[in-house]
C-alpha positions in Angstrom: 0.0 35.3 26.5 2.7 32.5 27.1 0.8 29.2 26.7 2.4 25.9 27.0 1.6 25.5 23.5 2.8 28.9 22.5 5.7 28.0 24.2 6.3 24.4 22.9 5.8 25.6 19.1 8.0 28.1 19.3 10.6 25.8 20.7 9.8 23.5 17.9 10.9 26.4 15.1 14.0 27.0 17.1 14.5 22.9 17.1 14.7 22.6 13.7 16.1 26.2 12.4 18.4 25.5 9.6 20.9 27.9 11.2 24.9 27.8 10.9 25.9 25.6 14.3 28.1 28.8 15.5 27.4 30.7 19.3 26.6 33.8 17.0 24.0 32.2 14.5 22.6 30.5 18.0 22.7 33.8 19.6 21.2 35.8 16.9 18.4 32.8 16.5 17.4 33.6 20.4 17.0 37.7 19.7 14.4 37.1 17.1 10.9 38.0 18.3 8.6 35.0 19.0 6.1 34.1 16.6 2.8 33.9 17.1 0.7 30.5 16.5 -0.5 31.1 13.3 3.0 32.7 12.2 4.6 29.3 13.9 2.0 27.2 11.6 3.2 29.6 8.5 7.1 28.7 9.0 6.4 24.9 9.1 3.8 24.6 6.3 6.3 27.1 4.1 7.6 25.8 0.7 4.8 23.0 0.4 3.1 22.7 -3.3 0.5 20.2 -4.6 2.6 17.1 -5.9 4.7 17.4 -2.5 4.4 14.0 -0.5 4.0 16.0 3.2 1.6 18.2 1.4 -0.5 15.0 0.1 0.2 13.5 3.8 -1.2 16.2 5.7 -4.1 16.2 3.5 -4.2 12.2 4.1 -4.7 12.8 7.9 -6.8 15.7 7.5 -9.6 13.8 5.5 -9.4 10.5 7.1 -12.4 9.2 8.6 -10.4 8.0 11.4 -6.5 8.1 12.3 -4.2 5.9 9.7 -1.6 3.8 10.9 2.3 4.7 9.4 1.9 1.5 7.1 -1.8 2.6 5.7 -0.3 6.1 5.0 2.3 4.5 3.3 0.4 3.0 0.6 -2.0 5.3 0.8 0.9 8.1 -0.6 1.3 5.3 -3.2 -2.0 5.5 -4.9 -1.4 8.9 -6.5 0.4 9.2 -10.0 3.8 11.1 -9.2 4.6 13.4 -12.2 8.4 12.6 -11.5 8.0 8.9 -12.1 9.5 8.0 -15.3 6.8 5.0 -15.5 3.8 7.7 -15.5 2.4 6.0 -17.9 2.7 2.5 -16.7 -0.5 0.9 -15.2 0.0 0.7 -11.2 0.0 -3.2 -10.6 -0.1 -4.6 -7.2 3.5 -5.7 -8.0 4.3 -2.1 -8.6 2.9 -1.2 -5.1 5.3 -3.1 -3.5 8.3 -1.7 -4.7 6.9 1.7 -4.2 5.7 1.5 -0.8 8.0 3.4 2.0 9.5 1.4 5.1 10.3 4.7 6.3 8.1 6.7 6.0 8.8 9.7 8.7 12.3 9.8 7.4 11.3 9.8 4.0 8.4 12.6 4.4 11.4 14.6 5.7 11.6 17.8 8.3 8.1 19.2 7.8 6.3 16.6 9.4 8.4 15.9 12.3 7.1 19.6 13.9 3.4 18.9 12.3 2.7 15.2 12.7 3.2 12.7 15.8 2.9 9.1 15.8 1.0 7.3 18.6 0.8 3.8 19.4 1.4 3.5 15.3 -1.5 6.0 14.5 -0.3 9.6 13.2 -2.2 12.5 14.2 -1.6 16.2 14.0 1.0 17.0 16.8 -1.4 20.0 17.6 -4.9 19.8 18.0 -5.0 23.2 16.7 -3.1 22.7 13.4 -6.1 21.0 12.3 -8.3 24.2 12.7 -5.4 26.2 11.1 -5.7 24.2 7.9 -9.1 24.6 7.6 -8.9 28.2 7.5 -6.0 27.9 5.0 -7.8 26.3 1.9 -4.4 27.2 -0.1 -3.1 23.9 2.0 -6.1 21.8 1.5 -6.0 19.8 -2.0 -9.7 20.5 -3.6 -12.2 17.4 -3.9 -9.6 15.2 -2.1 -12.3 12.8 -0.7 -13.6 12.2 -4.3 -10.3 11.1 -4.9 -9.7 9.0 -1.7 -12.9 7.2 -3.3 -11.0 6.5 -6.5 -8.0 5.6 -4.7 -9.6 3.2 -2.9 -11.4 1.4 -5.5 -8.7 1.5 -7.7 -6.4 -0.1 -4.5 -9.0 -2.9 -3.8 -9.2 -3.3 -7.6 -5.8 -4.4 -7.6 -5.9 -6.3 -4.2 -8.6 -8.8 -5.4 -6.6 -9.1 -8.9 -3.6 -10.3 -6.7 -5.3 -12.3 -4.4 -5.1 -15.7 -5.9 -0.6 -15.0 -6.3 0.1 -14.3 -2.6 0.2 -18.0 -1.7 1.2 -19.1 -5.0 4.1 -17.6 -6.4 6.1 -15.5 -3.6 8.2 -17.5 -1.0 8.6 -16.7 2.6 11.3 -14.0 1.8 8.6 -12.1 0.0 5.4 -11.7 2.6 6.4 -9.1 4.2 6.7 -6.7 1.5 3.4 -8.0 0.3 2.1 -7.4 4.2 3.4 -3.4 3.8 1.4 -3.2 0.6 -2.0 -5.1 1.9 -1.6 -2.9 5.0 -4.5 -0.1 3.8 -6.9 -2.9 2.8 -9.0 -2.8 5.7 -9.1 0.9 6.0 -10.0 0.8 2.1 -12.8 -1.4 2.7 -14.3 -0.2 5.4 -14.2 3.2 5.1 -14.5 4.1 1.0 -18.0 4.8 1.1 -17.6 7.4 4.0 -15.7 9.2 1.3 -17.7 8.7 -1.3 -20.8 10.7 0.9 -18.4 13.0 1.9 -17.7 13.8 -1.5 -21.0 14.2 -2.7 -21.1 16.8 0.1 -18.4 19.0 -1.6 -18.5 18.3 -5.4 -20.9 20.3 -8.1 -23.2 17.9 -10.2 -20.6 17.1 -13.1 -18.3 15.7 -10.2 -20.5 13.4 -8.5 -21.8 12.0 -11.8 -17.9 11.5 -12.8 -17.7 9.8 -9.1 -21.5 7.3 -9.7 -19.7 6.3 -12.7 -16.4 5.2 -10.8 -18.4 3.3 -7.9 -20.3 1.6 -10.7 -17.4 -0.2 -11.7 -16.6 -1.6 -8.4 -18.6 -5.1 -7.1 -20.3 -4.2 -4.6 -21.0 -6.2 -1.4 -25.1 -5.4 0.3 -23.8 -3.3 2.6 -22.0 -1.0 0.5 -24.9 -1.5 -1.8 -27.4 -0.1 0.7 -25.2 2.8 1.7 -24.2 4.1 -1.8 -28.2 3.5 -2.4 -28.9 5.8 0.5 -26.4 8.3 0.0 -27.7 8.9 -3.7 -31.2 9.3 -2.5 -30.3 11.7 -0.1 -28.4 13.7 -2.8 -31.3 13.6 -4.8 -33.6 15.2 -2.3 -31.2 17.7 -1.8 -30.7 18.5 -5.6 -34.9 18.1 -5.9 -34.9 21.1 -2.7 -32.7 23.4 -4.7 -34.7 23.5 -7.8 -38.1 23.8 -5.7 -36.0 26.9 -4.1 -35.0 28.2 -7.2 -38.7 28.1 -8.6 -39.8 30.1 -5.8 
């Protein structure tokens, strides 16, 4: 059945196919049988690996509790250490973060996101709603414990911003303010939603992993609201573990 989505996806593949710019090559491509929707998505994500920025971006978009802005995603992608970075052992600071944030993220991520992602009112979405379902069914594309990683990155980022706050108005002239603003773009999301990612991580992590991330959160100075949320989350976690123990005893 040739639905609108089916046709558009195949046109996307045709538009982004890396074929020679000759009439013969184009004719051969047009004679190729149309792909089913799953095959189209397979083609779109082929070649991804865990350290690839595009795969990281897809996982951020998939796991975010609300759509990220382009600026937020640009900062989020700097929070994971880059194995290819010669300064990997250097501790991340806000100054380093300023230098690493992309100012043209969609170009930097390459052609993959041209077919799988769209930007509407500066927010990043999957281009096709069923692509979310496709990722759920292909767990090899989803990075394990990503909610837990987001929790850790958000807390680390908030710490960087907290350490840097006094310097923002004292050490930088007006020419530096746009760079600071770009690096601070993720602040609202990190402050509002790190606890949501923490709770989601608790639902999918092992007991050992939950203990690890409890230790991480205990290092952060919490607001009264955050303390209450975490307290409730841990009560639910303990209740769930007690129920499992009772079930096993039976």
